[in-house]
XYZ file of N, CA and C in Angstrom:
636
model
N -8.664 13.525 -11.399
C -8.902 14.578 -10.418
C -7.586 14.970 -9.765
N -7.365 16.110 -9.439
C -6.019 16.451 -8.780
C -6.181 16.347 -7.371
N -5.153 15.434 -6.846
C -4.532 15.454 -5.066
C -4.641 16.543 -4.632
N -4.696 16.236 -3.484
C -4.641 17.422 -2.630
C -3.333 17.840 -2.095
N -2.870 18.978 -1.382
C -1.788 19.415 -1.374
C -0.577 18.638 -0.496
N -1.059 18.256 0.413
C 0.021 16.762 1.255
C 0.204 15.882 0.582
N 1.342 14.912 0.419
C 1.428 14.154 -0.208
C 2.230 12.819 1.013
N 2.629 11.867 0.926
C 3.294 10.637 1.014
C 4.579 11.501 1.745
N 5.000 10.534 2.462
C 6.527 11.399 3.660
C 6.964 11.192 2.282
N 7.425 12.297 1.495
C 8.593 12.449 0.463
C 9.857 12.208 0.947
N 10.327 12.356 2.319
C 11.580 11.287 2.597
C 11.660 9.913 2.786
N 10.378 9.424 3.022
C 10.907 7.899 2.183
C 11.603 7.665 1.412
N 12.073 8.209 0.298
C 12.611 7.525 -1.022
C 13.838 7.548 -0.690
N 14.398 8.297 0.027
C 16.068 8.598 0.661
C 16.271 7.491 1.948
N 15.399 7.251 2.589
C 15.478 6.027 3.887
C 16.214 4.718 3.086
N 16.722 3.869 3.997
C 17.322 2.967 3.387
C 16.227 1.626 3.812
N 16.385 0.653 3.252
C 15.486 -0.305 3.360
C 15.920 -1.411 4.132
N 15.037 -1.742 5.175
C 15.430 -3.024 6.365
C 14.223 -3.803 6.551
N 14.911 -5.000 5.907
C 13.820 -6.219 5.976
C 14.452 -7.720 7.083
N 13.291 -8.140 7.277
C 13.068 -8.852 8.877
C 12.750 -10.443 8.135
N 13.165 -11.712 8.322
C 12.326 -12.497 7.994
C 12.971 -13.915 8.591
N 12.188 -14.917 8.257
C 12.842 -16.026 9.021
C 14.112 -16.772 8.183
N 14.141 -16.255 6.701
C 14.778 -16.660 5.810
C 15.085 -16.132 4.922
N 16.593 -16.311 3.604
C 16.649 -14.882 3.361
C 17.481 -15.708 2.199
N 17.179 -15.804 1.205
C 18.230 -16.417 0.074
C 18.755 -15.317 -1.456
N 19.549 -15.542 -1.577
C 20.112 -14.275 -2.756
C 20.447 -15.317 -4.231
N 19.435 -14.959 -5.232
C 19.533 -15.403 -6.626
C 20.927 -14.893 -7.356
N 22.026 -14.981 -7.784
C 22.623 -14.297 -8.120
C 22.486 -14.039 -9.445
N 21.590 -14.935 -10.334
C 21.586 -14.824 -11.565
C 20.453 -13.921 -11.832
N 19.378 -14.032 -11.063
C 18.314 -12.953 -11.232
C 18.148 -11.513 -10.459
N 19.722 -11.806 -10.399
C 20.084 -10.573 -9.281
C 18.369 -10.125 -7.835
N 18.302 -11.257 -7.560
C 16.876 -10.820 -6.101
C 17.432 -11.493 -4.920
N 16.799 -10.781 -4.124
C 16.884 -10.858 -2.818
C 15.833 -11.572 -2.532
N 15.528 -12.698 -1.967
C 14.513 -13.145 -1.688
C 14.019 -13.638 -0.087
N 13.129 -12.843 0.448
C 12.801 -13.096 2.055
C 11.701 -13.781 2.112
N 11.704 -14.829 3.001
C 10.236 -16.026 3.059
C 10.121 -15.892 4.458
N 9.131 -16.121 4.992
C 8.204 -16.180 6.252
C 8.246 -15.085 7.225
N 6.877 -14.606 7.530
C 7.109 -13.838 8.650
C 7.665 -12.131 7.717
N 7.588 -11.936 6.879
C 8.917 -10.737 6.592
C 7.927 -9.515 6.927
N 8.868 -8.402 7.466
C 8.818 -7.425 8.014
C 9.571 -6.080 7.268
N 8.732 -5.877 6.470
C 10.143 -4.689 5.325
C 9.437 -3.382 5.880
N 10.232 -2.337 6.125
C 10.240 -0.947 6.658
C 11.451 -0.169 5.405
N 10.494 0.916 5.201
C 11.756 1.833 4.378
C 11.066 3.535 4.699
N 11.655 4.115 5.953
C 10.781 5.319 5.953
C 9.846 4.855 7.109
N 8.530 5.751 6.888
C 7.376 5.160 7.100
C 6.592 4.765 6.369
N 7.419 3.536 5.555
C 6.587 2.691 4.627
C 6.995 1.402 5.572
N 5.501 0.994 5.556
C 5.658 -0.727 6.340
C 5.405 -1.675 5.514
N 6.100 -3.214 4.809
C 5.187 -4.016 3.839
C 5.534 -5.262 5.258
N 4.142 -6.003 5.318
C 4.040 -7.526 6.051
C 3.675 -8.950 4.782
N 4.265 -9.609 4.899
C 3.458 -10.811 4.203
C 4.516 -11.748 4.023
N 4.467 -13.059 3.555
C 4.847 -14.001 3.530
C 5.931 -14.381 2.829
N 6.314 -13.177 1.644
C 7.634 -13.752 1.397
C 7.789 -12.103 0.477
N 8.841 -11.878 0.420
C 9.050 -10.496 -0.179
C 10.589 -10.731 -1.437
N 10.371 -10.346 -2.583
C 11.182 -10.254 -3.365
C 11.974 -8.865 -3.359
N 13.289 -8.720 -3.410
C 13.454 -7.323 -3.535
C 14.375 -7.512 -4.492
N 14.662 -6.432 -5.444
C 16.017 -5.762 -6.361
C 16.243 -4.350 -6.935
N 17.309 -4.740 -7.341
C 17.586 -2.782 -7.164
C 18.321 -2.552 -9.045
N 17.784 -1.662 -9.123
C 18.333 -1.593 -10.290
C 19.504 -0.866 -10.421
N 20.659 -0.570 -11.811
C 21.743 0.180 -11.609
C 21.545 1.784 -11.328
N 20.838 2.501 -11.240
C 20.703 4.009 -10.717
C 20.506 3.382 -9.370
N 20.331 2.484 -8.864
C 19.774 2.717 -7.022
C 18.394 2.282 -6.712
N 17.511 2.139 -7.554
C 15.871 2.144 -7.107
C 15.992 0.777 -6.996
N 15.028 0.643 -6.122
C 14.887 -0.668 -4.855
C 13.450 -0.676 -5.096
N 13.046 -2.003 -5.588
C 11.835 -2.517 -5.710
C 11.429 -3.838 -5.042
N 10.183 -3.743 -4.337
C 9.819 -4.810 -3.529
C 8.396 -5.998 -3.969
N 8.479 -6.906 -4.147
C 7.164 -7.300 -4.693
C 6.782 -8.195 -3.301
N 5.960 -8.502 -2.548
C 5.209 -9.033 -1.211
C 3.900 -10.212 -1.845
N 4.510 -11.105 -1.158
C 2.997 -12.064 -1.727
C 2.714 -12.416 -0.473
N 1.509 -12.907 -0.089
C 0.341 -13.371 1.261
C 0.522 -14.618 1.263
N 0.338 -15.594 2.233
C 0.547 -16.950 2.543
C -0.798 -16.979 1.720
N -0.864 -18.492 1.215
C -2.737 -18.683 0.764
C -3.566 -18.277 1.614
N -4.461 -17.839 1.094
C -5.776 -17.452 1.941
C -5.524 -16.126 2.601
N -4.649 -15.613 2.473
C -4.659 -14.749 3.185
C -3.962 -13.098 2.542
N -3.416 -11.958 2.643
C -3.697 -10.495 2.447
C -2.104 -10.172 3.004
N -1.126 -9.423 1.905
C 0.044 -8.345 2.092
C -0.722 -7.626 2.805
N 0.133 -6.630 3.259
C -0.215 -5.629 3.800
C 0.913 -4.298 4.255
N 0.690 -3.285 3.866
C 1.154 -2.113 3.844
C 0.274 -0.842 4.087
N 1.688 -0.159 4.782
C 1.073 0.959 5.307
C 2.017 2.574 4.696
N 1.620 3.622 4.661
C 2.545 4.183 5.070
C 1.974 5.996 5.000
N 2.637 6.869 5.948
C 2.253 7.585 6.880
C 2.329 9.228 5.521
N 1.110 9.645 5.612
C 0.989 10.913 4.956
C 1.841 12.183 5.415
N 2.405 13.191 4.076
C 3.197 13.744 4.654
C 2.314 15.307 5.153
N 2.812 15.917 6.280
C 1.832 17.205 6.570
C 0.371 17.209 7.059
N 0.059 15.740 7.703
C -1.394 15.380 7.587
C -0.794 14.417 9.034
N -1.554 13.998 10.073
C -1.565 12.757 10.635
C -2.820 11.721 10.115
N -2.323 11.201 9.417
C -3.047 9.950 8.839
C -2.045 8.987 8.181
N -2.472 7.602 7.755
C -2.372 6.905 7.323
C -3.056 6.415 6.042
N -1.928 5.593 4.771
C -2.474 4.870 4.131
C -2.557 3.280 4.430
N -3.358 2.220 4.310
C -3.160 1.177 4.835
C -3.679 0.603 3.786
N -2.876 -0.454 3.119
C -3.127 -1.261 2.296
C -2.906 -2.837 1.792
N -4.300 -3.465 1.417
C -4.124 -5.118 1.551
C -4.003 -5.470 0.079
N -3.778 -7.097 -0.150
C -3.247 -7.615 -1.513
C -2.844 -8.576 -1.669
N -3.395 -9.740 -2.350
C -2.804 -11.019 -2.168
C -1.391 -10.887 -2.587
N -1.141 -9.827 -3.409
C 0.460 -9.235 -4.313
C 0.116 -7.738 -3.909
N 1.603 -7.437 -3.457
C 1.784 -5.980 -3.147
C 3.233 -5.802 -4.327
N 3.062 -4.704 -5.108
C 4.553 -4.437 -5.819
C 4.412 -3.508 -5.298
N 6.000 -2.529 -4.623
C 6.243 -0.967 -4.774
C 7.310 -1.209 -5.562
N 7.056 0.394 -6.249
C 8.505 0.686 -7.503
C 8.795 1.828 -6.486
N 9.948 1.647 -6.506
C 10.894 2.657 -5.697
C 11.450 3.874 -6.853
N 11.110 3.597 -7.597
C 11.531 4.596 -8.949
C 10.459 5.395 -8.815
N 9.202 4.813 -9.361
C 8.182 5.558 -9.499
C 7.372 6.049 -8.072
N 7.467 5.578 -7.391
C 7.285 5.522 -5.972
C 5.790 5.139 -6.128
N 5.111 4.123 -7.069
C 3.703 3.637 -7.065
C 3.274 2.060 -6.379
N 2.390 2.098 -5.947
C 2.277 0.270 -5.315
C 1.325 0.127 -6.043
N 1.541 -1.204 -6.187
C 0.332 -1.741 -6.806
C -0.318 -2.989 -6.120
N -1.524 -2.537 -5.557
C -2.457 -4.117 -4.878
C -3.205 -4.829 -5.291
N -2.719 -6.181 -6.127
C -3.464 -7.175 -6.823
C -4.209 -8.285 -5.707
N -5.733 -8.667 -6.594
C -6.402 -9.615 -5.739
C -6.815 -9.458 -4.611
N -8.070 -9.148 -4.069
C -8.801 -8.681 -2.811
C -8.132 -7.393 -2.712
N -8.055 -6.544 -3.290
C -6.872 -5.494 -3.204
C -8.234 -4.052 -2.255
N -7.588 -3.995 -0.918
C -8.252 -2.784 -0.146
C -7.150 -1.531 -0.129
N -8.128 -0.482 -0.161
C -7.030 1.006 0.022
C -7.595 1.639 1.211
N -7.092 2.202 2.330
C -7.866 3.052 3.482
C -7.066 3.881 3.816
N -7.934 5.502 3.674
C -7.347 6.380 4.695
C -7.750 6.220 5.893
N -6.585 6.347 7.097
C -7.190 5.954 8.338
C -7.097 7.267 8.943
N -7.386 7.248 10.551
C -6.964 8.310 11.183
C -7.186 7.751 12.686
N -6.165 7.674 13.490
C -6.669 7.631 15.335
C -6.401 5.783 14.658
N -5.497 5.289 14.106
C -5.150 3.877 14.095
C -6.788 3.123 13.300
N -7.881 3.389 13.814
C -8.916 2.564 13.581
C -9.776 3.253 12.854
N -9.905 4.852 12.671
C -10.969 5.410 12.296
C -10.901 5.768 10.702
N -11.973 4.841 9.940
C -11.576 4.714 8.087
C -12.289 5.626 7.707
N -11.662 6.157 7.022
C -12.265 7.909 5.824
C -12.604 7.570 5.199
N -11.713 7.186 4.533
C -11.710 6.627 2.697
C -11.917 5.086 2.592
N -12.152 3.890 2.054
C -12.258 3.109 1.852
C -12.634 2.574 0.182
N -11.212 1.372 -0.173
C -11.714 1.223 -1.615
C -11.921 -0.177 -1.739
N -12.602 -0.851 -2.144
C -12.354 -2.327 -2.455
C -12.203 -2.713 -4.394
N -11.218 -3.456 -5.017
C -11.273 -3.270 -6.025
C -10.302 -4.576 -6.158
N -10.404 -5.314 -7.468
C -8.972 -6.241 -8.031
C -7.514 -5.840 -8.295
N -7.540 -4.560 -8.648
C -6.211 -4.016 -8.761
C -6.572 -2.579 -8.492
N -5.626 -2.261 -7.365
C -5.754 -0.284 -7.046
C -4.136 -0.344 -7.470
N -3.602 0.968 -7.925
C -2.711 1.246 -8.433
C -2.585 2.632 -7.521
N -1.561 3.116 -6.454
C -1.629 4.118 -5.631
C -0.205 4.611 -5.581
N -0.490 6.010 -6.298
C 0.728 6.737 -6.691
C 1.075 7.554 -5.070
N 1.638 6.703 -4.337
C 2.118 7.271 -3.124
C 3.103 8.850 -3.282
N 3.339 9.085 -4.160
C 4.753 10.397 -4.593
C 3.681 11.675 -4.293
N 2.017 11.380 -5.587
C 0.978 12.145 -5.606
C -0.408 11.638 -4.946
N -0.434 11.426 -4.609
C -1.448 11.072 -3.568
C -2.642 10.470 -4.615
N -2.358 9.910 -5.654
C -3.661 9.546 -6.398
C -3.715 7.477 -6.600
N -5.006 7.378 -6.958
C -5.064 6.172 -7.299
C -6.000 5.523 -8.372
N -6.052 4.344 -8.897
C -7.159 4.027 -9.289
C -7.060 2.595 -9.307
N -8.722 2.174 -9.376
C -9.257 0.853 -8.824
C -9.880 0.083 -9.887
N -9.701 -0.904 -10.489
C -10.117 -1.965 -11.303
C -11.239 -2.906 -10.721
N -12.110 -3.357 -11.457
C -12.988 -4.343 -10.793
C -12.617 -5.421 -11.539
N -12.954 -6.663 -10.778
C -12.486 -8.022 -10.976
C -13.031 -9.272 -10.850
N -12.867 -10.561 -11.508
C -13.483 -11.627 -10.923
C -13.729 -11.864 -9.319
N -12.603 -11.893 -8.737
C -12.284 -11.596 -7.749
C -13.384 -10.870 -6.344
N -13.763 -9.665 -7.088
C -14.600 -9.020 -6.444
C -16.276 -9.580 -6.014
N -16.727 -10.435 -6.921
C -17.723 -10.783 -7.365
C -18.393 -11.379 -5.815
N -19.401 -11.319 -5.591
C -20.124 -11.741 -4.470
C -21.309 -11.544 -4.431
N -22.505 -11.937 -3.861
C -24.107 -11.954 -4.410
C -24.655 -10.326 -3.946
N -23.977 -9.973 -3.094
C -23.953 -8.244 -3.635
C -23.343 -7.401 -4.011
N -22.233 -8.302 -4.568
C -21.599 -7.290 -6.014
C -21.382 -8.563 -7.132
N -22.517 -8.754 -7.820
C -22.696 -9.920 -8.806
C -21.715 -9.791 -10.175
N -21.449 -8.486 -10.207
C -20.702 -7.779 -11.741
C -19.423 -7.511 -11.619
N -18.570 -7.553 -10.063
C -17.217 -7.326 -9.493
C -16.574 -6.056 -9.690
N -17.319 -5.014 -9.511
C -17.694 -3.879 -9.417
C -16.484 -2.879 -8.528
N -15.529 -2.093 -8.344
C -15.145 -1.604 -7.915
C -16.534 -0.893 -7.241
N -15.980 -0.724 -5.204
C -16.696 -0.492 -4.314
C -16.057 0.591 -3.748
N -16.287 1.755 -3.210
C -15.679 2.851 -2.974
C -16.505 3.529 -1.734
N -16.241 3.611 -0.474
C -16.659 4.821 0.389
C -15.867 6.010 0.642
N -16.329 7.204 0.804
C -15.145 8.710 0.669
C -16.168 9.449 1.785
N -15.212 9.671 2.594
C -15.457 10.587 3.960
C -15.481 12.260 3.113
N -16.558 12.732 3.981
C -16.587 14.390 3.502
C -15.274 14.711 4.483
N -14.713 15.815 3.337
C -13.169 16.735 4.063
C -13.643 17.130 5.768
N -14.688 17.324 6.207
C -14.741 17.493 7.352
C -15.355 16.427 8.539
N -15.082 15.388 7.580
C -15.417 13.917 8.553
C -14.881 13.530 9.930
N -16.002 13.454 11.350
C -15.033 14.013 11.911
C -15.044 12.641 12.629
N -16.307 11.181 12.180
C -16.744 10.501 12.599
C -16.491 8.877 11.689
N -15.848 7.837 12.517
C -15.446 6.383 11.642
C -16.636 6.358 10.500
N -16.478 5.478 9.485
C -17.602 4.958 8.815
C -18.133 3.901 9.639
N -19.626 4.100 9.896
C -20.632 2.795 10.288
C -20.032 1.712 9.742
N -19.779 0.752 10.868
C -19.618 -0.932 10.123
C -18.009 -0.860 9.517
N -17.265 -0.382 9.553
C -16.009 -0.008 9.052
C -15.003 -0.613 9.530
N -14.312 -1.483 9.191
C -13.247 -2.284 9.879
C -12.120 -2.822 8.833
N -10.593 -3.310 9.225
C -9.694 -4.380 8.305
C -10.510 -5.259 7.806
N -10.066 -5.758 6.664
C -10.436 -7.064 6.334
C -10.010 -8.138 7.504
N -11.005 -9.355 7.218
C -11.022 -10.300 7.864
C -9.671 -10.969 8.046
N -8.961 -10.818 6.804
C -7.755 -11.439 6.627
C -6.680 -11.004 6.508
N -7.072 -8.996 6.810
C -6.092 -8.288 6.512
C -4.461 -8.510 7.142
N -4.354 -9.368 8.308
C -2.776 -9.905 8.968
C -2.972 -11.262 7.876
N -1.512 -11.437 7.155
C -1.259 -12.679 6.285
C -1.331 -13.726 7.832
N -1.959 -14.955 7.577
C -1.697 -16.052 8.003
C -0.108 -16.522 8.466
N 0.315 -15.867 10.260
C 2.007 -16.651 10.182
C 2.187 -15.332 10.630
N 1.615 -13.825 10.153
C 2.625 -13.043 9.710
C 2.347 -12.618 11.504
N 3.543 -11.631 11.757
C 3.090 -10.937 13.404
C 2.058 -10.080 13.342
N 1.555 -10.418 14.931
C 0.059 -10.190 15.989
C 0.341 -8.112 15.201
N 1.199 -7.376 15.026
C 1.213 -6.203 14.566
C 0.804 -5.589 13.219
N 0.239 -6.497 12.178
C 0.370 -6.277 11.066
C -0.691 -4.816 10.975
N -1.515 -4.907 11.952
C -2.112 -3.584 11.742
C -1.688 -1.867 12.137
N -0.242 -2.363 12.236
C 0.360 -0.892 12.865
C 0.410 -0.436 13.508
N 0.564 0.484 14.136
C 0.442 1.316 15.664
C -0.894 2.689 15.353
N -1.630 2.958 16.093
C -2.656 3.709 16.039
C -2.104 5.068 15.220
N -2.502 5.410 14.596
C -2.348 7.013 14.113
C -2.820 8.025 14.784
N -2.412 9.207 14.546
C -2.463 10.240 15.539
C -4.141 11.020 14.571
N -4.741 11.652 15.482
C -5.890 12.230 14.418
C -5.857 13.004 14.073
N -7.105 13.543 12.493
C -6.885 13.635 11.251
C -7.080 15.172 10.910
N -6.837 15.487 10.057
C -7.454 16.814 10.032
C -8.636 16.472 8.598
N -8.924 15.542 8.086
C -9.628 15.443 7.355
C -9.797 15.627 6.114
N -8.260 15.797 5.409
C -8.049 15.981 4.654
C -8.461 14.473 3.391
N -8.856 14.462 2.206
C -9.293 13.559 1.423
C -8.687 12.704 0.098
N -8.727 11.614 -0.112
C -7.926 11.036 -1.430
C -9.047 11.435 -2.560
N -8.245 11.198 -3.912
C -9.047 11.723 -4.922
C -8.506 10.627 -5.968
N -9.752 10.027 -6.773
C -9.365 8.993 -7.438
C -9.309 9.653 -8.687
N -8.053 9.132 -9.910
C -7.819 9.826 -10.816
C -7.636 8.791 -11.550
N -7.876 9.370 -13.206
C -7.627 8.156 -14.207
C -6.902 7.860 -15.031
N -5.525 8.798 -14.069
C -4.035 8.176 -15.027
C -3.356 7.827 -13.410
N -2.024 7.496 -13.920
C -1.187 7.103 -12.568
C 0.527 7.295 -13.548
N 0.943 8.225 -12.451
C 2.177 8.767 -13.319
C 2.996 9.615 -12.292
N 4.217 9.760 -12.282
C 5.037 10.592 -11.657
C 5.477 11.565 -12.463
N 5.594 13.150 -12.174
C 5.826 13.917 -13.123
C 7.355 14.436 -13.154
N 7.857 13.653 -12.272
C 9.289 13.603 -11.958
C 10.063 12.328 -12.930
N 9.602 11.915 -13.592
C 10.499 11.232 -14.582
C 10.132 11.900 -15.925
């Protein structure tokens, strides 16, 4: 299905990247950057939280981040739509962004939400792997062992979608339970967003940048 006409702050990809953590060691042979506890990575208005963050850059410049969750617990990323006040907010026991392709990918308990007004969820996906082409505003959702629970027995990709003129939260609608990693800071849920005009995600069944 084709996005809609806003897309992802397209100046992200030009922001430079600043990461926060309690610890910070450099592989030289596997050329990575490696941040453990607590880490705090911002690039833009892209936010990643979780427990230890890998980063490297390849020789053109692209800066790639992979985020893993303490056990038991959910990455988490956000980052701010362009031409729209809303938010994407997204959980993952593994968060990758490719800074090339500008796609994330959220493995394991993996949630996708459009928000709006910080708390109020549009969109909502639950799935084992969502793949979310932040450049084009598209995504798609895998079902998984993972997913499986006595009311979703088959691990079923789960999906709620606000009508374009939604002007009202979804009933019962909230973060995951675990959506702050275990350790990580009391903020992992962001600062409130400004509200929405109601604009909608559209799930599609490729994932691609048409810029490479």
């Amino acid at each position: 299905m084709i996005a809609p006409a806003a897309h992802a702050e397209h100046a992200d990809r030009d922001k430079p990247l600043n990461i926060e953590s309690d610890r910070m060691t450099y592989d030289d042979l596997k050329q990575v950057n490696i941040f453990t506890g607590n880490v705090t990575m911002t690039k833009g208005t892209i936010l990643l939280k979780a427990e230890r963050v890998e980063v490297t850059q390849d020789p053109e410049g692209y800066q790639y981040a992979t985020a893993f969750a303490r056990a038991g617990g959910l990455a988490y990323m956000r980052q701010k739509r362009d031409g729209v006040d809303e938010y994407i907010d997204g959980w993952g026991e593994k968060i990758n962004y490719n800074g090339k392709t500008e796609v994330a990918t959220l493995t394991t308990r993996a949630v996708l939400k459009r928000l709006a007004g910080g708390t109020k969820v549009l969109d909502e996906v639950h799935g084992s792997v969502i793949v979310y082409d932040t450049y084009n505003e598209v995504y798609t959702a895998n079902g998984g062992s993972d997913q499986v629970n006595p009311n979703n027995p088959k691990g079923r990709v789960r999906a709620t979608l606000a009508p374009r003129n939604a002007a009202q939260p979804l009933a019962g609608s909230s973060a995951p339970a675990s959506a702050k990693p275990a350790g990580n800071a009391s903020g992992a849920a962001a600062a409130p967003a400004p509200s929405a005009d109601g604009m909608q995600l559209n799930p599609s069944n490729r994932i691609g940048n048409p810029r490479e």
